[in-house]
Coordinates of C-alpha atoms and ligand atoms in Angstrom, one line a residue:
I873 CA -1.7 -33.6 -8.8
S874 CA 0.3 -32.8 -5.8
D875 CA -1.4 -31.3 -2.6
N876 CA 1.8 -29.7 -1.6
Q877 CA 1.6 -26.4 -3.5
P878 CA 4.3 -24.0 -2.2
Y879 CA 4.4 -22.2 -5.5
R880 CA 0.8 -21.1 -6.1
S881 CA 0.3 -17.4 -5.9
A882 CA -1.7 -15.7 -3.2
F883 CA -2.5 -12.4 -5.1
H884 CA -1.6 -12.9 -8.7
F885 CA -4.3 -14.1 -11.1
Q886 CA -4.4 -17.7 -11.9
P887 CA -7.0 -20.4 -12.5
P888 CA -7.4 -23.2 -10.0
R889 CA -5.6 -25.7 -12.2
N890 CA -4.3 -26.3 -15.8
W891 CA -2.5 -24.2 -18.4
M892 CA -3.0 -20.5 -18.9
N893 CA -1.3 -18.2 -21.4
D894 CA -2.1 -14.9 -23.0
P895 CA -4.4 -12.3 -21.4
N896 CA -7.4 -11.7 -23.8
G897 CA -10.1 -9.0 -24.2
P898 CA -9.6 -7.1 -21.0
M899 CA -12.2 -4.4 -20.6
I900 CA -14.5 -2.6 -18.2
Y901 CA -18.3 -2.9 -18.9
K902 CA -21.0 -1.5 -16.7
G903 CA -18.5 -1.1 -13.9
I904 CA -17.3 -4.7 -14.0
Y905 CA -13.8 -5.6 -15.1
H906 CA -13.6 -8.5 -17.5
F907 CA -10.6 -10.7 -18.1
F908 CA -10.4 -13.6 -20.5
Y909 CA -7.4 -15.8 -21.0
Q910 CA -6.0 -18.6 -23.2
Y911 CA -6.7 -21.7 -21.3
N912 CA -6.4 -25.5 -21.7
P913 CA -9.3 -27.1 -19.8
Y914 CA -7.7 -30.5 -19.9
G915 CA -4.1 -30.1 -18.7
A916 CA -1.1 -28.2 -17.5
V917 CA 0.5 -27.9 -21.0
W918 CA -0.6 -25.7 -24.0
G919 CA -3.5 -27.2 -26.1
N920 CA -7.3 -27.3 -26.6
I921 CA -7.3 -23.6 -26.3
V922 CA -10.6 -21.8 -25.2
W923 CA -11.2 -18.3 -23.8
A924 CA -11.8 -18.7 -20.1
H925 CA -13.5 -15.7 -18.3
S926 CA -13.4 -14.0 -14.9
T927 CA -14.8 -10.8 -13.6
S928 CA -13.9 -8.4 -10.9
T929 CA -14.7 -5.0 -9.3
D930 CA -11.2 -4.2 -8.3
L931 CA -8.8 -6.1 -10.7
I932 CA -7.5 -8.1 -7.8
N933 CA -10.3 -10.4 -6.6
W934 CA -11.9 -12.5 -9.4
T935 CA -15.0 -14.6 -9.9
P936 CA -14.8 -17.3 -12.6
H937 CA -17.5 -17.8 -15.3
N938 CA -18.1 -20.3 -18.0
H939 CA -15.7 -20.3 -20.9
A940 CA -16.7 -17.5 -23.2
I941 CA -15.4 -18.8 -26.5
R942 CA -15.0 -22.5 -27.3
P943 CA -14.0 -24.2 -30.6
D944 CA -17.4 -25.2 -32.0
D945 CA -17.6 -23.6 -35.4
P946 CA -15.7 -24.2 -38.6
A947 CA -14.0 -20.8 -38.2
D948 CA -12.4 -21.8 -34.9
I949 CA -12.6 -25.6 -34.7
N950 CA -8.9 -26.0 -34.1
G951 CA -8.5 -23.3 -31.5
C952 CA -9.8 -20.0 -30.1
W953 CA -6.7 -17.9 -30.0
S954 CA -5.9 -14.5 -28.7
G955 CA -7.9 -11.3 -29.4
S956 CA -9.3 -8.1 -28.0
A957 CA -12.5 -6.4 -26.9
T958 CA -13.8 -3.1 -28.3
I959 CA -16.5 -1.0 -26.8
L960 CA -18.7 0.3 -29.6
P961 CA -20.0 3.9 -29.7
N962 CA -23.4 2.5 -28.5
G963 CA -21.6 1.2 -25.4
K964 CA -21.8 -2.5 -26.3
P965 CA -18.8 -4.7 -26.4
V966 CA -17.6 -7.0 -29.2
I967 CA -14.6 -9.3 -29.3
L968 CA -12.3 -10.0 -32.2
Y969 CA -10.3 -13.1 -31.9
T970 CA -8.2 -15.6 -34.0
G971 CA -9.8 -18.9 -34.9
V972 CA -7.9 -21.8 -36.4
D973 CA -10.0 -23.3 -39.2
P974 CA -10.2 -27.0 -40.4
Q975 CA -7.2 -26.4 -42.8
N976 CA -5.3 -24.9 -39.8
N977 CA -5.5 -21.4 -41.4
Q978 CA -5.6 -18.6 -39.0
V979 CA -8.6 -16.3 -39.5
Q980 CA -10.2 -13.5 -37.5
N981 CA -13.7 -13.9 -36.0
I982 CA -16.2 -11.9 -34.0
V983 CA -18.3 -12.8 -31.0
L984 CA -21.1 -10.7 -29.4
P985 CA -22.6 -10.8 -26.0
K986 CA -25.9 -12.8 -25.9
N987 CA -27.4 -10.4 -23.5
S988 CA -25.7 -7.0 -23.2
S989 CA -27.8 -6.0 -20.2
D990 CA -25.9 -8.6 -18.2
P991 CA -22.9 -6.8 -16.7
Y992 CA -21.1 -10.1 -16.3
L993 CA -21.5 -10.9 -20.0
R994 CA -21.8 -14.5 -19.2
E995 CA -22.7 -15.8 -22.6
W996 CA -21.1 -15.0 -26.0
V997 CA -22.5 -15.9 -29.4
K998 CA -21.0 -16.3 -32.8
P999 CA -23.2 -14.5 -35.2
S1000 CA -24.2 -16.8 -38.0
K1001 CA -22.6 -16.6 -41.5
V1002 CA -20.3 -13.8 -40.6
N1003 CA -17.1 -15.5 -39.5
P1004 CA -14.4 -15.4 -40.5
L1005 CA -14.3 -11.7 -40.9
M1006 CA -10.7 -11.7 -42.2
A1007 CA -8.9 -14.6 -43.8
P1008 CA -5.9 -15.4 -46.0
T1009 CA -6.8 -15.6 -49.7
S1010 CA -4.8 -16.5 -52.8
T1011 CA -4.3 -12.8 -53.6
N1012 CA -4.0 -10.9 -50.3
R1013 CA -0.4 -12.0 -49.5
I1014 CA -1.3 -13.2 -46.0
N1015 CA 0.7 -16.1 -44.5
A1016 CA -2.1 -18.4 -43.2
S1017 CA 0.1 -19.7 -40.4
S1018 CA 1.2 -16.2 -39.3
F1019 CA -1.9 -14.1 -39.1
R1020 CA -3.3 -13.6 -35.6
D1021 CA -4.2 -11.7 -32.5
P1022 CA -6.4 -8.7 -33.5
T1023 CA -6.0 -5.5 -31.4
T1024 CA -8.8 -3.5 -29.8
A1025 CA -10.2 -1.6 -32.8
W1026 CA -10.1 2.2 -32.9
M1027 CA -12.0 4.7 -34.9
G1028 CA -10.1 7.3 -37.0
P1029 CA -11.3 10.8 -37.5
D1030 CA -12.8 9.6 -40.8
G1031 CA -15.2 7.4 -38.9
H1032 CA -13.6 4.2 -40.1
W1033 CA -12.6 1.4 -37.7
R1034 CA -9.1 0.0 -37.7
T1035 CA -7.5 -3.0 -36.2
L1036 CA -4.0 -4.5 -36.3
I1037 CA -3.3 -8.2 -36.8
G1038 CA 0.1 -9.7 -36.1
G1039 CA 1.9 -11.4 -39.0
K1040 CA 5.0 -12.1 -40.9
I1041 CA 6.2 -12.6 -44.5
N1042 CA 9.5 -14.5 -44.6
R1043 CA 11.4 -13.0 -41.7
R1044 CA 9.7 -9.6 -41.7
G1045 CA 7.4 -9.0 -38.7
L1046 CA 4.2 -7.2 -39.6
A1047 CA 1.4 -5.2 -37.9
I1048 CA -1.2 -5.8 -40.6
L1049 CA -3.8 -3.1 -40.9
Y1050 CA -7.5 -3.6 -41.6
R1051 CA -10.2 -1.0 -41.9
S1052 CA -14.0 -1.2 -41.7
R1053 CA -17.0 1.1 -41.9
D1054 CA -19.4 -1.2 -40.1
F1055 CA -17.2 -3.6 -38.0
K1056 CA -18.4 -6.4 -40.3
H1057 CA -16.7 -5.9 -43.6
W1058 CA -13.0 -5.5 -43.1
V1059 CA -10.6 -4.5 -45.9
K1060 CA -6.9 -5.2 -45.6
Q1061 CA -4.8 -2.1 -46.3
Q1062 CA -2.0 -2.5 -48.8
H1063 CA 0.7 -1.5 -46.3
P1064 CA 1.1 -2.7 -42.7
L1065 CA 0.9 0.1 -40.1
F1066 CA 4.5 -0.9 -39.2
S1067 CA 6.9 -3.8 -40.0
A1068 CA 10.5 -4.7 -39.4
K1069 CA 12.9 -7.0 -41.3
D1070 CA 14.5 -10.0 -39.7
N1071 CA 12.1 -9.8 -36.7
G1072 CA 10.2 -13.0 -37.2
M1073 CA 6.5 -13.3 -36.2
W1074 CA 4.9 -10.4 -34.4
E1075 CA 2.3 -11.8 -32.0
C1076 CA -0.3 -9.9 -30.0
P1077 CA 0.3 -6.4 -31.3
D1078 CA -1.2 -3.5 -29.2
F1079 CA -1.6 0.1 -30.3
Y1080 CA -2.8 2.9 -28.1
P1081 CA -2.5 6.6 -27.3
V1082 CA -0.8 7.9 -24.2
S1083 CA -1.3 11.4 -22.8
V1084 CA 1.8 13.7 -23.1
H1085 CA 0.9 16.0 -20.2
S1086 CA -1.1 13.9 -17.9
S1087 CA -0.8 10.6 -16.1
E1088 CA -4.4 9.7 -17.1
G1089 CA -5.1 7.2 -19.8
V1090 CA -7.1 7.9 -22.8
D1091 CA -9.5 6.0 -25.0
T1092 CA -8.0 3.9 -27.8
S1093 CA -9.6 6.1 -30.5
V1094 CA -8.1 9.4 -29.2
M1095 CA -5.9 11.0 -31.9
D1096 CA -4.8 14.6 -31.2
S1097 CA -1.7 16.7 -30.5
D1098 CA -1.9 15.8 -26.7
V1099 CA -1.0 12.2 -27.3
K1100 CA 1.8 10.0 -28.5
H1101 CA 1.1 6.5 -29.6
V1102 CA 2.6 3.2 -28.4
L1103 CA 3.0 0.2 -30.6
K1104 CA 3.9 -3.0 -28.8
V1105 CA 4.7 -6.4 -30.4
S1106 CA 5.4 -9.8 -28.9
L1107 CA 8.4 -11.2 -30.7
D1108 CA 7.8 -15.0 -31.1
D1109 CA 11.6 -15.4 -31.6
T1110 CA 12.7 -14.1 -28.2
K1111 CA 9.4 -14.3 -26.3
H1112 CA 9.7 -10.7 -25.1
D1113 CA 7.3 -7.8 -25.5
Y1114 CA 8.9 -4.7 -27.1
Y1115 CA 7.4 -1.3 -27.6
T1116 CA 8.0 1.9 -29.3
V1117 CA 6.7 5.4 -28.6
G1118 CA 5.9 7.4 -31.6
T1119 CA 3.5 9.6 -33.6
Y1120 CA 0.5 8.4 -35.5
S1121 CA -1.4 10.3 -38.1
I1122 CA -3.4 9.9 -41.2
V1123 CA -1.7 11.4 -44.2
K1124 CA -3.7 11.6 -47.5
G1125 CA -5.9 8.8 -46.3
K1126 CA -3.1 6.6 -45.3
D1127 CA -2.3 5.5 -41.7
V1128 CA 1.3 6.4 -40.7
Y1129 CA 3.0 5.5 -37.5
T1130 CA 6.5 6.8 -36.9
P1131 CA 8.5 5.6 -33.9
N1132 CA 10.7 8.1 -32.1
E1133 CA 14.3 8.0 -33.1
G1134 CA 16.2 5.3 -31.3
S1135 CA 13.3 3.0 -30.4
V1136 CA 13.2 -0.1 -32.5
N1137 CA 11.6 -3.5 -32.1
D1138 CA 14.6 -5.6 -31.6
D1139 CA 16.9 -6.6 -28.8
S1140 CA 18.0 -3.1 -28.1
G1141 CA 14.4 -1.8 -28.0
L1142 CA 12.4 -0.9 -25.0
R1143 CA 10.6 -3.6 -23.1
Y1144 CA 7.7 -3.6 -20.7
D1145 CA 9.5 -6.0 -18.6
Y1146 CA 13.1 -7.4 -18.7
G1147 CA 12.1 -10.7 -17.2
K1148 CA 9.2 -12.9 -18.0
F1149 CA 6.2 -11.0 -19.4
Y1150 CA 4.6 -11.9 -22.7
A1151 CA 1.6 -11.5 -25.0
S1152 CA 0.6 -8.5 -23.0
K1153 CA -2.4 -6.3 -23.7
T1154 CA -3.8 -3.0 -22.4
F1155 CA -7.3 -1.6 -22.1
F1156 CA -8.6 1.9 -21.3
D1157 CA -10.3 1.9 -17.9
S1158 CA -13.0 4.6 -18.4
A1159 CA -14.0 4.3 -14.7
K1160 CA -10.6 5.4 -13.4
N1161 CA -9.2 7.1 -16.5
R1162 CA -6.2 5.0 -16.7
R1163 CA -4.6 2.6 -19.1
V1164 CA -4.1 -0.9 -17.6
L1165 CA -1.6 -3.4 -18.8
W1166 CA -2.0 -7.2 -18.4
G1167 CA 0.9 -9.7 -19.2
W1168 CA 1.4 -13.4 -19.0
V1169 CA 4.2 -14.7 -16.8
N1170 CA 5.0 -18.3 -17.7
E1171 CA 6.8 -20.9 -15.6
S1172 CA 10.6 -21.4 -15.3
S1173 CA 10.1 -24.9 -14.1
S1174 CA 10.3 -28.1 -16.1
V1175 CA 7.2 -29.5 -18.0
A1176 CA 7.4 -32.5 -15.7
D1177 CA 7.2 -30.3 -12.6
D1178 CA 4.3 -28.3 -14.2
V1179 CA 2.4 -31.5 -14.8
A1180 CA 3.1 -32.7 -11.3
K1181 CA 1.8 -29.4 -9.7
G1182 CA -1.1 -29.4 -12.1
W1183 CA -0.9 -25.9 -13.4
S1184 CA 1.2 -23.5 -15.5
G1185 CA 1.2 -19.7 -15.9
V1186 CA 0.2 -16.7 -13.9
Q1187 CA -0.7 -13.1 -14.9
A1188 CA 1.4 -10.2 -13.7
I1189 CA -0.4 -7.7 -11.4
P1190 CA -2.3 -5.4 -13.7
R1191 CA -0.2 -2.2 -14.2
S1192 CA -1.2 1.4 -14.8
V1193 CA 0.8 2.6 -17.8
R1194 CA 1.7 6.2 -18.6
L1195 CA 4.2 8.1 -20.7
D1196 CA 7.3 8.8 -18.6
K1197 CA 8.2 12.5 -18.1
S1198 CA 11.1 12.1 -20.5
G1199 CA 8.5 11.3 -23.2
E1200 CA 10.8 8.6 -24.4
Q1201 CA 9.5 5.6 -22.5
L1202 CA 6.6 4.4 -20.4
T1203 CA 6.4 3.9 -16.7
Q1204 CA 4.4 1.2 -15.1
W1205 CA 3.0 0.7 -11.6
P1206 CA 0.8 -2.0 -10.0
V1207 CA -2.8 -0.8 -9.9
K1208 CA -3.6 1.0 -6.7
E1209 CA -6.2 -1.6 -5.7
L1210 CA -3.4 -4.0 -4.9
E1211 CA -2.7 -1.9 -1.8
T1212 CA -6.0 -3.1 -0.3
L1213 CA -4.2 -6.4 0.4
R1214 CA -1.4 -4.8 2.4
E1215 CA -1.3 -5.4 6.2
N1216 CA 1.2 -5.4 9.1
R1217 CA 3.2 -2.5 7.8
V1218 CA 6.8 -2.3 9.0
D1219 CA 9.0 0.7 8.5
S1220 CA 12.7 0.9 9.0
P1221 CA 14.1 4.0 7.3
G1222 CA 17.3 5.9 7.9
K1223 CA 19.6 2.9 8.3
L1224 CA 23.1 3.0 6.9
L1225 CA 23.9 -0.2 5.0
K1226 CA 27.7 -0.3 5.3
K1227 CA 29.8 -2.1 2.7
G1228 CA 29.3 -5.8 2.8
S1229 CA 26.5 -5.7 5.3
S1230 CA 22.9 -6.8 5.3
L1231 CA 19.7 -6.2 7.2
E1232 CA 16.9 -8.6 7.8
V1233 CA 13.4 -7.2 7.4
T1234 CA 11.3 -8.9 10.0
G1235 CA 7.6 -8.7 10.9
V1236 CA 6.2 -9.5 7.4
T1237 CA 5.3 -12.8 5.8
A1238 CA 8.3 -12.8 3.5
A1239 CA 6.8 -15.3 1.0
Q1240 CA 3.8 -13.0 0.4
A1241 CA 4.8 -9.4 0.7
D1242 CA 5.1 -6.0 -0.9
V1243 CA 8.3 -4.1 -0.3
E1244 CA 9.4 -0.5 -1.1
I1245 CA 12.9 0.5 -0.6
S1246 CA 15.0 3.6 -1.6
F1247 CA 18.8 4.0 -1.4
K1248 CA 20.9 7.1 -1.2
I1249 CA 24.5 6.5 -2.4
M1250 CA 27.0 7.9 0.1
D1251 CA 30.1 7.8 -2.0
L1252 CA 29.8 7.9 -5.8
G1253 CA 33.6 8.2 -5.9
K1254 CA 33.8 4.5 -5.5
V1255 CA 32.0 3.9 -8.8
E1256 CA 33.3 1.2 -11.2
V1257 CA 34.2 2.3 -14.7
M1258 CA 31.9 1.1 -17.4
D1259 CA 33.5 -0.7 -20.3
P1260 CA 32.0 0.6 -23.6
S1261 CA 31.5 -3.0 -24.7
W1262 CA 29.0 -3.7 -21.9
T1263 CA 25.9 -2.9 -23.9
N1264 CA 23.8 -5.9 -22.9
P1265 CA 22.4 -5.4 -19.4
Q1266 CA 21.2 -8.9 -19.0
M1267 CA 24.7 -10.2 -19.8
L1268 CA 26.2 -7.7 -17.4
C1269 CA 23.9 -8.8 -14.6
S1270 CA 24.8 -12.5 -15.3
Q1271 CA 28.5 -11.7 -15.0
K1272 CA 28.2 -9.3 -12.1
R1273 CA 25.8 -11.2 -9.9
A1274 CA 24.7 -10.2 -6.4
A1275 CA 27.6 -12.1 -4.9
V1276 CA 30.2 -10.2 -7.0
H1277 CA 31.4 -7.3 -4.9
G1278 CA 31.6 -3.9 -6.6
G1279 CA 32.2 -0.2 -6.1
V1280 CA 28.7 1.4 -5.9
G1281 CA 26.5 -1.7 -5.6
P1282 CA 25.4 -4.3 -5.8
F1283 CA 22.8 -3.2 -3.2
G1284 CA 19.1 -4.2 -3.0
L1285 CA 16.9 -7.0 -1.7
K1286 CA 17.4 -10.7 -1.2
V1287 CA 13.9 -12.2 -1.3
L1288 CA 12.6 -15.7 -0.8
A1289 CA 15.8 -16.3 1.0
S1290 CA 16.5 -19.3 3.3
R1291 CA 17.9 -18.7 6.7
S1292 CA 21.5 -19.3 5.8
L1293 CA 21.2 -18.1 2.2
Q1294 CA 21.5 -21.4 0.5
E1295 CA 18.6 -20.0 -1.5
Y1296 CA 17.7 -16.4 -2.4
T1297 CA 16.6 -14.3 -5.3
A1298 CA 18.5 -10.9 -5.4
V1299 CA 17.0 -7.8 -6.9
F1300 CA 19.6 -5.0 -6.9
F1301 CA 21.3 -2.0 -8.5
R1302 CA 24.9 -1.4 -9.5
V1303 CA 26.2 1.9 -10.7
F1304 CA 28.9 2.5 -13.2
K1305 CA 30.5 5.6 -14.7
A1306 CA 30.7 5.7 -18.5
V1307 CA 33.4 7.3 -20.6
N1308 CA 31.3 10.4 -21.1
N1309 CA 31.3 10.7 -17.2
K1310 CA 27.6 10.0 -17.1
H1311 CA 26.5 7.4 -14.5
V1312 CA 24.7 4.3 -15.6
V1313 CA 22.4 2.4 -13.3
L1314 CA 22.0 -1.3 -13.8
M1315 CA 19.0 -3.1 -12.4
C1316 CA 19.3 -6.9 -12.0
S1317 CA 17.2 -9.8 -10.9
D1318 CA 19.5 -12.7 -10.1
Q1319 CA 17.8 -16.1 -10.0
S1320 CA 21.1 -18.1 -10.0
R1321 CA 20.7 -19.0 -6.3
S1322 CA 16.9 -19.1 -6.2
S1323 CA 16.5 -22.8 -5.8
L1324 CA 18.4 -25.9 -5.0
N1325 CA 16.3 -27.7 -7.7
D1326 CA 18.4 -27.5 -10.8
R1327 CA 15.6 -28.5 -13.2
N1328 CA 14.5 -24.8 -13.0
D1329 CA 15.6 -22.2 -15.5
K1330 CA 17.5 -19.8 -13.3
T1331 CA 18.5 -17.2 -15.9
T1332 CA 19.4 -13.8 -14.6
Y1333 CA 17.7 -10.7 -16.0
G1334 CA 18.8 -7.1 -16.3
S1335 CA 18.0 -3.6 -17.5
F1336 CA 19.6 -0.2 -17.7
L1337 CA 17.5 2.1 -15.5
N1338 CA 16.9 5.6 -16.7
V1339 CA 17.7 7.3 -13.3
D1340 CA 20.5 9.7 -12.5
P1341 CA 22.1 8.6 -9.2
V1342 CA 23.6 12.0 -8.6
H1343 CA 20.2 13.7 -8.3
E1344 CA 17.8 10.8 -7.6
E1345 CA 17.6 8.0 -5.2
A1346 CA 17.6 4.4 -6.5
S1347 CA 14.1 3.1 -5.6
L1348 CA 12.8 -0.4 -5.9
R1349 CA 9.4 -1.9 -5.3
T1350 CA 9.2 -5.7 -5.2
L1351 CA 6.1 -7.9 -5.1
I1352 CA 6.9 -11.3 -3.6
D1353 CA 4.3 -14.0 -4.1
H1354 CA 5.6 -17.5 -3.4
S1355 CA 7.0 -18.2 -6.9
I1356 CA 6.8 -14.7 -8.4
V1357 CA 9.1 -11.8 -7.9
E1358 CA 7.9 -8.7 -9.7
S1359 CA 10.1 -5.7 -9.4
F1360 CA 9.7 -2.0 -10.3
G1361 CA 12.8 0.1 -10.5
G1362 CA 12.9 3.9 -10.5
G1363 CA 9.1 4.3 -10.0
G1364 CA 8.4 1.8 -12.8
K1365 CA 10.9 2.9 -15.4
S1366 CA 12.3 -0.6 -15.6
C1367 CA 10.3 -3.7 -14.5
I1368 CA 11.7 -7.2 -14.1
T1369 CA 9.5 -10.3 -13.3
A1370 CA 11.0 -13.6 -12.4
R1371 CA 9.7 -17.0 -11.5
V1372 CA 11.5 -19.0 -8.8
Y1373 CA 10.9 -22.2 -6.9
P1374 CA 12.8 -22.3 -3.7
T1375 CA 12.9 -25.6 -1.9
L1376 CA 13.9 -24.3 1.6
A1377 CA 12.7 -20.7 1.5
I1378 CA 9.0 -21.5 1.4
H1379 CA 6.1 -20.3 3.6
K1380 CA 7.4 -19.4 7.0
E1381 CA 10.9 -20.4 6.1
A1382 CA 11.2 -17.5 3.6
H1383 CA 13.2 -14.5 4.7
L1384 CA 13.8 -11.0 3.4
Y1385 CA 17.0 -9.0 3.5
A1386 CA 18.4 -5.7 2.3
F1387 CA 22.1 -6.0 1.3
N1388 CA 25.0 -4.1 0.1
N1389 CA 27.9 -5.8 -1.5
G1390 CA 29.5 -2.6 -2.8
A1391 CA 32.6 -0.7 -1.4
A1392 CA 30.5 2.5 -1.0
D1393 CA 28.1 2.7 1.9
V1394 CA 24.4 3.3 1.0
K1395 CA 21.7 4.8 3.1
I1396 CA 18.2 3.3 3.2
T1397 CA 16.1 6.4 3.0
K1398 CA 12.9 4.4 2.8
L1399 CA 12.1 0.8 3.7
T1400 CA 8.4 -0.1 4.1
A1401 CA 7.2 -3.6 3.8
W1402 CA 3.8 -5.2 4.1
S1403 CA 2.5 -8.7 4.5
M1404 CA -0.1 -9.3 1.7
K1405 CA -3.4 -10.8 2.3
K1406 CA -4.6 -13.6 0.0
A1407 CA -6.8 -12.3 -2.8
K1408 CA -10.0 -14.2 -3.8
V1409 CA -8.9 -15.4 -7.2
N1410 CA -11.3 -17.8 -9.0
T1411 CA -12.2 -19.7 -5.8
Ligands
DQQ2062 N1 -0.7 -17.4 -28.1 C1 -1.9 -17.6 -28.8 C2 -1.7 -17.0 -30.1 C3 -0.6 -16.0 -29.8 C4 0.2 -16.7 -28.9 C5 -2.3 -19.1 -28.8 C6 1.1 -15.8 -28.1 O1 -2.9 -16.4 -30.6 O2 0.0 -15.6 -31.0 O3 -2.5 -19.6 -27.5 O4 1.5 -16.4 -26.9

């Protein structure tokens, strides 16, 4: 394993070495945040999966513990896969997770803390003769190779527990619903809570209420007229996390979830993140009354490069999630605690960024920074006309990259940039006018020039941003952490996370610029950047 590690993160969660994938069982217990994750103790590629475990008091600095769940029982001998924690009404936590049995069937198991007075929950036990709790049978129409990832359970007004398990039958993706009176005996419901044809396997479902009138989060079991519900699924086919916002009720004893019109789980659906972000999971943080989202960000490098550097996978910064004021989508923002790592603040507001110009932001460690910037468009008259066939934002960003001059935009940031711009990652906006005279804001993260190393996947990402440029400024926050560029547009209405591996723009050789390649001038109304301290992560 190489000693030269320019791509390790300074403030994103990662283990010291080896493979990490899905976030598992996040929760707060006795004031301590718990985080588990899919981990290979033996290498930098997927395999030999256990639940590794870390704890924290601020979601940013983490202490490692022994692996919480290992394959040592017939019900999980071939793998301890993803799952979720539930805090029972008596305050004690339990974990439901997927085990892979000797026949390679996927089954659902439970583990309990050995000593629930230990706030660090350092030991977990598999109760004897209970597992599996849920399994495929000859009659229950469960596909034994597509049955995994139980959600945090919630209790309905009838006092019965519910959990969802991801599944599929043929090409139909399923959120399979189980119910239980005692958390031990689980009964599969005849109908899934939700399903969609031609979707392929639904991994890692998540289902939770969001408050309609407040930014605060609510407990997973809350079901009243002040909440809407969010159903998220991770589509195995596309490796993206899609969500819908909808209403959930129990009608004549049957659980019914109805997504809002227009939000569907497919390629036109809403995504948490339009870059790399998968197998995500939320939990309700009862200490701070917020709902916190974790998501796995995998590598864009080659397997050979992963093996050489000795690790693969990071977690995105935990995000607070709330229903957007529109009621139609969520907004996400890095948890407040991240700001404790900020130092050396630099401000440079009020600058006019003329067409074709750029501005270097100096005074921060550009490879390890937090940047907030807002733009006011000076001349919307220069806007380009939107072709009605341009419905795919990612494709549009790939065609109209940062270097392609436009009318209004592209303007934004060039991060992890080398001195003479042989390498840079550009995060930017471009504005169009549609046939209905409405403006459309495109947000892009362009990795095409991110590295001189061509073994990396340098796909460009994009999203339409739900912001009206006539009345609102275009705002962007970007977290830069060596090989991670995590961007929040419009206060968190669209998020794009990218992995990049510059060869020149590393450590002190990384630079940060604001740029404008549009014909219209833009004014930088806010530009604040901070160097970020290194977090204590599993050291
Ligand atoms: N990863 C786990 C599965 C899950 C998948 C295995 C999603 O439980 O479906 O490591 O990334």
